[in-house]
């Protein structure tokens, strides 16, 4: 009997009709029945007369499947066995409590993501290089697109297109003129009713490689940086695209749905976005995480279809400093996708220092949010991590790894801003803790040589001084009540205070 | 004949009655008559039967004086000659246009000030050391108090008190308990009707020494950091104090009146502050600059008696970034007295780096304001520049000197934020320039490796790349129209573009 692990991908492949346009003309559905669940999922046409249905089982044990539809006169049925999840397979990520995340199996998930918009659409060698870099990195999430990207540093051809057709000739493009072609629907000729299945198969390869490394695939469904017309499809075409994407990809446990990069730069109305969000909410049997990313104006993340906020900062100066305000406003987890990237390009969104990015990390984490990474260094080969992947060059990455380890070792599930923090510090404490057992004080660009702490007299706390930039941890012993800690008088110092842990 | 230079101090000293309390019981007035002005000024009792009247002439030529009042049955009269101002004497500083300053003689004045709250109340050796440090510094203004200061690092006795009486015993004070004594009027015993004249004579010495160096004395009239009762005087006592201070000090051309340090921490109503402001406006024959400094809540600087805003930042993160907004709100020059000091003490108002302070300078200047300096480094002798003066230790001072030279060489009178600046840069241009001849672009914590500029085709501009931290200036030649400039991809870079100046 066929078998699959829990939260793995069970695929049933069938042959069917090829007349007309099989993407449009025929339907394929799968029904999957186990002891504890019964799920009906949409299948998809994969070219060459092959129709497929994919399924992610939530339980172990015996299952029965039945694939049927207008694609064939036949009905395909069979049985399979769902085995226990293998090591490293914790299921899909879910919202935990109100502001944080966990894997389905209860394992803590602290999103430490990066952005490589179209790493997946590069040549094999570069895709491999990116996978290697990710494997050696602290990142457990990556944000990327299904559609190719047309933008500065992104003028060449992607490895493939999502539809059958012919793209405009990219040889006419220069750094100076490229923006005149943005949103141009005339120069390319794609058939938005026929998917180029190889494009999707390659994305599936990428998602699968990420899954093996325990990295979530935060898929960007729409974005405005386009010269082929993909950003200008109508509502029917968009919906057709979304159903196909969900049918193909939802069975991968590490998929997240990011409805847009910079929704507010696109010609779609609020009603459109809400419709697409609710469409995917209806289509996706597994309820993967759903979110939408802004340029200038934040989307109203209170809407029911949105599971968590993904935010691009809207103020050049106050970035992750607004995290706690966004939490109060939207009452959902706050993931800070873009708070400027480490780099040196001409644009203010991509030229801050590693120090400043790491500062924004601690500031955001102590305020109960999840700052994310990106890297935009100029290079002779015009390969920038932010869009193409490749090799990580910045100084922030090892510090993010250090932070990841620190958080994992603390055992804390997620922080919020401590209400009693002084005006000149931020301090994260566990979410549901009236009398905190854990404190992460952070001083950012301030350089105190000493600080006073006022905790409980009857408890004892281990105090550690953390240089977040130089990645050192100094154990300072155990204290109770009010006490004073000498600090190095440098920037980027945190003080971790944990109850009941002895030096 | 007695003589004095224009904007110098002409003092007439007379003997008079000593019965009762001469500070309260007798009046002394001077009338000064030249060809172009006639001024009546209040005199003051200086102890030992001596009454004095001081006068600052605004014009050259022959003057006549006449001193009279209840202090004596006699009338004192005489003539004197006002000579041209000597080199370095430009008269008092005035508001110029709406947002900037000039000396009375038209010379440009760009406030680059520092804060040493009670440097003047230290022992002679330390006062001399401070004067030496100021002489070697770029500063042309210093903010300090008439009353002594009771605060952390300020627990000892000042060199003198402004009133006759006995202070509380400072030996009981510790860093831990001092705040319990703040505002205590019971433990000291001062007579608020009898000034201790030596206290004021020493302040006059200090003002005069500053004057010789071309440094403005921004005198803080009231402040809350007090254990002797000076902050708790009633309206009558405050008014008596203000009249005496104006009578003694207004003739010094370098005096400015700062009504408070942190007005909102004092037990005075808005009506009180307005009354004091208008009182000094009425009493001061020379109309020295008047301002009032906040802690938490900005004063409404639109009030008529206020000549310019002095601001302590109210957001830990956005500091001089708010300058242009404050200009729009108050329609007056914006001096940023406190945007955090360079240092390493425990408090967030005094522990930023030199880099960050200098960044705040350029940010504020490009937005049309005037950031100011302060320094709070811990030291074994507990002498901190911020309060006691002494020696400058920080890294920002040479960069401020570099900035002063840059601004002086530009010949520009005062900047405003260029409306056409991109979202990821600030750019200062001359105030009244529809088609700017001068641009100071600044990139702060951003690190662009290149930027594009779009200026007039028909004009030519000298371009200089300025590393504001490393204090280097690279001449990049002359450009017109749209052009691209390679930049170092480091933090703290400015680009100065000046029309019609050739390399």
PDB file of N, CA and C in Angstrom, chain B residues 77-137:
ATOM      1  N   UNK B  77      24.474 112.590  37.534  1.00  0.00           N
ATOM      2  CA  UNK B  77      24.411 112.870  36.098  1.00  0.00           C
ATOM      3  C   UNK B  77      25.810 112.872  35.508  1.00  0.00           C
ATOM      4  N   UNK B  78      25.893 112.687  34.198  1.00  0.00           N
ATOM      5  CA  UNK B  78      27.194 112.749  33.544  1.00  0.00           C
ATOM      6  C   UNK B  78      27.080 112.477  32.063  1.00  0.00           C
ATOM      7  N   UNK B  79      28.212 112.538  31.369  1.00  0.00           N
ATOM      8  CA  UNK B  79      28.258 112.312  29.926  1.00  0.00           C
ATOM      9  C   UNK B  79      29.210 111.171  29.639  1.00  0.00           C
ATOM     10  N   UNK B  80      28.976 110.536  28.535  1.00  0.00           N
ATOM     11  CA  UNK B  80      29.954 109.520  28.094  1.00  0.00           C
ATOM     12  C   UNK B  80      29.908 109.402  26.581  1.00  0.00           C
ATOM     13  N   UNK B  81      30.933 108.756  26.069  1.00  0.00           N
ATOM     14  CA  UNK B  81      31.107 108.653  24.622  1.00  0.00           C
ATOM     15  C   UNK B  81      30.993 107.187  24.217  1.00  0.00           C
ATOM     16  N   UNK B  82      30.172 106.931  23.209  1.00  0.00           N
ATOM     17  CA  UNK B  82      30.079 105.554  22.712  1.00  0.00           C
ATOM     18  C   UNK B  82      30.931 105.422  21.455  1.00  0.00           C
ATOM     19  N   UNK B  83      31.915 104.531  21.548  1.00  0.00           N
ATOM     20  CA  UNK B  83      32.886 104.319  20.465  1.00  0.00           C
ATOM     21  C   UNK B  83      32.390 103.200  19.551  1.00  0.00           C
ATOM     22  N   UNK B  84      32.957 103.080  18.367  1.00  0.00           N
ATOM     23  CA  UNK B  84      32.567 101.961  17.480  1.00  0.00           C
ATOM     24  C   UNK B  84      32.800 100.620  18.172  1.00  0.00           C
ATOM     25  N   UNK B  85      32.005  99.649  17.781  1.00  0.00           N
ATOM     26  CA  UNK B  85      32.181  98.301  18.322  1.00  0.00           C
ATOM     27  C   UNK B  85      33.566  97.791  17.948  1.00  0.00           C
ATOM     28  N   UNK B  86      34.234  97.175  18.895  1.00  0.00           N
ATOM     29  CA  UNK B  86      35.555  96.595  18.629  1.00  0.00           C
ATOM     30  C   UNK B  86      35.389  95.310  17.820  1.00  0.00           C
ATOM     31  N   UNK B  87      36.480  94.814  17.317  1.00  0.00           N
ATOM     32  CA  UNK B  87      36.445  93.594  16.531  1.00  0.00           C
ATOM     33  C   UNK B  87      35.829  92.442  17.346  1.00  0.00           C
ATOM     34  N   UNK B  88      34.969  91.687  16.720  1.00  0.00           N
ATOM     35  CA  UNK B  88      34.334  90.556  17.421  1.00  0.00           C
ATOM     36  C   UNK B  88      33.058  90.940  18.144  1.00  0.00           C
ATOM     37  N   UNK B  89      32.780  92.217  18.257  1.00  0.00           N
ATOM     38  CA  UNK B  89      31.531  92.667  18.907  1.00  0.00           C
ATOM     39  C   UNK B  89      30.508  92.966  17.815  1.00  0.00           C
ATOM     40  N   UNK B  90      29.528  92.085  17.694  1.00  0.00           N
ATOM     41  CA  UNK B  90      28.512  92.242  16.638  1.00  0.00           C
ATOM     42  C   UNK B  90      27.161  92.636  17.204  1.00  0.00           C
ATOM     43  N   UNK B  91      27.129  92.934  18.524  1.00  0.00           N
ATOM     44  CA  UNK B  91      25.855  93.274  19.148  1.00  0.00           C
ATOM     45  C   UNK B  91      25.081  92.045  19.554  1.00  0.00           C
ATOM     46  N   UNK B  92      23.891  92.238  20.113  1.00  0.00           N
ATOM     47  CA  UNK B  92      23.082  91.091  20.527  1.00  0.00           C
ATOM     48  C   UNK B  92      22.572  90.291  19.335  1.00  0.00           C
ATOM     49  N   UNK B  93      22.233  89.046  19.599  1.00  0.00           N
ATOM     50  CA  UNK B  93      21.677  88.185  18.557  1.00  0.00           C
ATOM     51  C   UNK B  93      20.176  88.442  18.452  1.00  0.00           C
ATOM     52  N   UNK B  94      19.685  88.512  17.240  1.00  0.00           N
ATOM     53  CA  UNK B  94      18.266  88.753  16.965  1.00  0.00           C
ATOM     54  C   UNK B  94      17.713  87.633  16.083  1.00  0.00           C
ATOM     55  N   UNK B  95      16.406  87.482  16.107  1.00  0.00           N
ATOM     56  CA  UNK B  95      15.787  86.589  15.125  1.00  0.00           C
ATOM     57  C   UNK B  95      15.869  87.248  13.766  1.00  0.00           C
ATOM     58  N   UNK B  96      16.229  86.449  12.774  1.00  0.00           N
ATOM     59  CA  UNK B  96      16.393  86.956  11.410  1.00  0.00           C
ATOM     60  C   UNK B  96      15.405  86.214  10.523  1.00  0.00           C
ATOM     61  N   UNK B  97      14.615  86.979   9.774  1.00  0.00           N
ATOM     62  CA  UNK B  97      13.576  86.349   8.972  1.00  0.00           C
ATOM     63  C   UNK B  97      12.625  85.666   9.947  1.00  0.00           C
ATOM     64  N   UNK B  98      12.231  84.453   9.636  1.00  0.00           N
ATOM     65  CA  UNK B  98      11.290  83.803  10.542  1.00  0.00           C
ATOM     66  C   UNK B  98      11.933  82.672  11.345  1.00  0.00           C
ATOM     67  N   UNK B  99      12.982  82.081  10.785  1.00  0.00           N
ATOM     68  CA  UNK B  99      13.456  80.830  11.381  1.00  0.00           C
ATOM     69  C   UNK B  99      14.932  80.838  11.773  1.00  0.00           C
ATOM     70  N   UNK B 100      15.589  82.012  11.629  1.00  0.00           N
ATOM     71  CA  UNK B 100      17.030  82.018  11.836  1.00  0.00           C
ATOM     72  C   UNK B 100      17.464  83.196  12.699  1.00  0.00           C
ATOM     73  N   UNK B 101      18.787  83.370  12.817  1.00  0.00           N
ATOM     74  CA  UNK B 101      19.344  84.383  13.708  1.00  0.00           C
ATOM     75  C   UNK B 101      20.425  85.192  12.998  1.00  0.00           C
ATOM     76  N   UNK B 102      20.566  86.432  13.451  1.00  0.00           N
ATOM     77  CA  UNK B 102      21.702  87.258  13.042  1.00  0.00           C
ATOM     78  C   UNK B 102      22.104  88.102  14.235  1.00  0.00           C
ATOM     79  N   UNK B 103      23.366  88.532  14.232  1.00  0.00           N
ATOM     80  CA  UNK B 103      23.744  89.557  15.192  1.00  0.00           C
ATOM     81  C   UNK B 103      23.125  90.886  14.761  1.00  0.00           C
ATOM     82  N   UNK B 104      23.063  91.798  15.711  1.00  0.00           N
ATOM     83  CA  UNK B 104      22.490  93.123  15.433  1.00  0.00           C
ATOM     84  C   UNK B 104      23.204  93.816  14.248  1.00  0.00           C
ATOM     85  N   UNK B 105      24.499  93.606  14.082  1.00  0.00           N
ATOM     86  CA  UNK B 105      25.218  94.297  12.986  1.00  0.00           C
ATOM     87  C   UNK B 105      25.052  93.601  11.643  1.00  0.00           C
ATOM     88  N   UNK B 106      24.223  92.546  11.591  1.00  0.00           N
ATOM     89  CA  UNK B 106      23.970  91.873  10.319  1.00  0.00           C
ATOM     90  C   UNK B 106      24.818  90.639  10.088  1.00  0.00           C
ATOM     91  N   UNK B 107      25.797  90.426  10.942  1.00  0.00           N
ATOM     92  CA  UNK B 107      26.626  89.219  10.798  1.00  0.00           C
ATOM     93  C   UNK B 107      25.770  87.988  11.072  1.00  0.00           C
ATOM     94  N   UNK B 108      25.992  86.960  10.281  1.00  0.00           N
ATOM     95  CA  UNK B 108      25.263  85.710  10.437  1.00  0.00           C
ATOM     96  C   UNK B 108      25.567  85.070  11.786  1.00  0.00           C
ATOM     97  N   UNK B 109      24.540  84.511  12.424  1.00  0.00           N
ATOM     98  CA  UNK B 109      24.751  83.770  13.670  1.00  0.00           C
ATOM     99  C   UNK B 109      24.042  82.437  13.555  1.00  0.00           C
ATOM    100  N   UNK B 110      24.815  81.376  13.628  1.00  0.00           N
ATOM    101  CA  UNK B 110      24.311  80.023  13.514  1.00  0.00           C
ATOM    102  C   UNK B 110      24.505  79.373  14.882  1.00  0.00           C
ATOM    103  N   UNK B 111      23.445  79.250  15.699  1.00  0.00           N
ATOM    104  CA  UNK B 111      23.642  78.777  17.083  1.00  0.00           C
ATOM    105  C   UNK B 111      24.220  77.370  17.164  1.00  0.00           C
ATOM    106  N   UNK B 112      25.388  77.250  17.696  1.00  0.00           N
ATOM    107  CA  UNK B 112      26.004  75.953  17.992  1.00  0.00           C
ATOM    108  C   UNK B 112      26.334  75.981  19.470  1.00  0.00           C
ATOM    109  N   UNK B 113      25.372  75.555  20.261  1.00  0.00           N
ATOM    110  CA  UNK B 113      25.500  75.708  21.701  1.00  0.00           C
ATOM    111  C   UNK B 113      25.754  74.412  22.423  1.00  0.00           C
ATOM    112  N   UNK B 114      26.108  74.551  23.688  1.00  0.00           N
ATOM    113  CA  UNK B 114      26.257  73.398  24.553  1.00  0.00           C
ATOM    114  C   UNK B 114      25.537  73.697  25.863  1.00  0.00           C
ATOM    115  N   UNK B 115      25.414  72.682  26.700  1.00  0.00           N
ATOM    116  CA  UNK B 115      24.757  72.843  27.995  1.00  0.00           C
ATOM    117  C   UNK B 115      25.729  72.477  29.098  1.00  0.00           C
ATOM    118  N   UNK B 116      25.943  73.398  30.060  1.00  0.00           N
ATOM    119  CA  UNK B 116      26.679  73.090  31.305  1.00  0.00           C
ATOM    120  C   UNK B 116      25.883  73.785  32.391  1.00  0.00           C
ATOM    121  N   UNK B 117      24.932  73.079  32.971  1.00  0.00           N
ATOM    122  CA  UNK B 117      23.906  73.750  33.776  1.00  0.00           C
ATOM    123  C   UNK B 117      24.465  74.686  34.845  1.00  0.00           C
ATOM    124  N   UNK B 118      25.442  74.217  35.580  1.00  0.00           N
ATOM    125  CA  UNK B 118      25.954  75.057  36.676  1.00  0.00           C
ATOM    126  C   UNK B 118      27.487  75.136  36.670  1.00  0.00           C
ATOM    127  N   UNK B 119      28.059  75.186  35.487  1.00  0.00           N
ATOM    128  CA  UNK B 119      29.515  75.337  35.371  1.00  0.00           C
ATOM    129  C   UNK B 119      29.976  76.579  36.135  1.00  0.00           C
ATOM    130  N   UNK B 120      29.127  77.597  36.083  1.00  0.00           N
ATOM    131  CA  UNK B 120      29.432  78.890  36.690  1.00  0.00           C
ATOM    132  C   UNK B 120      29.450  78.837  38.214  1.00  0.00           C
ATOM    133  N   UNK B 121      28.831  77.815  38.792  1.00  0.00           N
ATOM    134  CA  UNK B 121      28.756  77.759  40.258  1.00  0.00           C
ATOM    135  C   UNK B 121      29.786  76.802  40.837  1.00  0.00           C
ATOM    136  N   UNK B 122      30.789  76.443  40.031  1.00  0.00           N
ATOM    137  CA  UNK B 122      31.857  75.562  40.512  1.00  0.00           C
ATOM    138  C   UNK B 122      33.025  76.405  41.044  1.00  0.00           C
ATOM    139  N   UNK B 123      34.003  75.720  41.586  1.00  0.00           N
ATOM    140  CA  UNK B 123      35.193  76.399  42.122  1.00  0.00           C
ATOM    141  C   UNK B 123      36.002  77.044  40.986  1.00  0.00           C
ATOM    142  N   UNK B 124      36.836  78.030  41.366  1.00  0.00           N
ATOM    143  CA  UNK B 124      37.568  78.816  40.365  1.00  0.00           C
ATOM    144  C   UNK B 124      38.320  77.961  39.358  1.00  0.00           C
ATOM    145  N   UNK B 125      39.001  76.946  39.870  1.00  0.00           N
ATOM    146  CA  UNK B 125      39.846  76.136  38.983  1.00  0.00           C
ATOM    147  C   UNK B 125      39.008  75.481  37.888  1.00  0.00           C
ATOM    148  N   UNK B 126      37.848  74.987  38.284  1.00  0.00           N
ATOM    149  CA  UNK B 126      36.983  74.297  37.317  1.00  0.00           C
ATOM    150  C   UNK B 126      36.347  75.295  36.342  1.00  0.00           C
ATOM    151  N   UNK B 127      35.981  76.458  36.868  1.00  0.00           N
ATOM    152  CA  UNK B 127      35.436  77.510  35.991  1.00  0.00           C
ATOM    153  C   UNK B 127      36.476  77.874  34.925  1.00  0.00           C
ATOM    154  N   UNK B 128      37.738  77.997  35.339  1.00  0.00           N
ATOM    155  CA  UNK B 128      38.804  78.338  34.378  1.00  0.00           C
ATOM    156  C   UNK B 128      38.979  77.238  33.339  1.00  0.00           C
ATOM    157  N   UNK B 129      38.887  76.002  33.807  1.00  0.00           N
ATOM    158  CA  UNK B 129      39.042  74.874  32.901  1.00  0.00           C
ATOM    159  C   UNK B 129      37.918  74.866  31.863  1.00  0.00           C
ATOM    160  N   UNK B 130      36.716  75.174  32.316  1.00  0.00           N
ATOM    161  CA  UNK B 130      35.575  75.212  31.397  1.00  0.00           C
ATOM    162  C   UNK B 130      35.764  76.324  30.363  1.00  0.00           C
ATOM    163  N   UNK B 131      36.208  77.471  30.840  1.00  0.00           N
ATOM    164  CA  UNK B 131      36.404  78.598  29.903  1.00  0.00           C
ATOM    165  C   UNK B 131      37.458  78.246  28.854  1.00  0.00           C
ATOM    166  N   UNK B 132      38.497  77.569  29.291  1.00  0.00           N
ATOM    167  CA  UNK B 132      39.542  77.143  28.346  1.00  0.00           C
ATOM    168  C   UNK B 132      38.963  76.164  27.309  1.00  0.00           C
ATOM    169  N   UNK B 133      38.175  75.215  27.810  1.00  0.00           N
ATOM    170  CA  UNK B 133      37.577  74.227  26.898  1.00  0.00           C
ATOM    171  C   UNK B 133      36.656  74.919  25.897  1.00  0.00           C
ATOM    172  N   UNK B 134      35.900  75.883  26.367  1.00  0.00           N
ATOM    173  CA  UNK B 134      34.987  76.595  25.468  1.00  0.00           C
ATOM    174  C   UNK B 134      35.761  77.382  24.419  1.00  0.00           C
ATOM    175  N   UNK B 135      36.864  77.978  24.850  1.00  0.00           N
ATOM    176  CA  UNK B 135      37.688  78.781  23.931  1.00  0.00           C
ATOM    177  C   UNK B 135      38.189  77.918  22.776  1.00  0.00           C
ATOM    178  N   UNK B 136      38.472  76.669  23.073  1.00  0.00           N
ATOM    179  CA  UNK B 136      39.014  75.761  22.046  1.00  0.00           C
ATOM    180  C   UNK B 136      37.919  74.992  21.316  1.00  0.00           C
ATOM    181  N   UNK B 137      36.677  75.264  21.654  1.00  0.00           N
ATOM    182  CA  UNK B 137      35.561  74.501  21.087  1.00  0.00           C
ATOM    183  C   UNK B 137      34.889  75.263  19.951  1.00  0.00           C
TER     184      UNK B 137
END
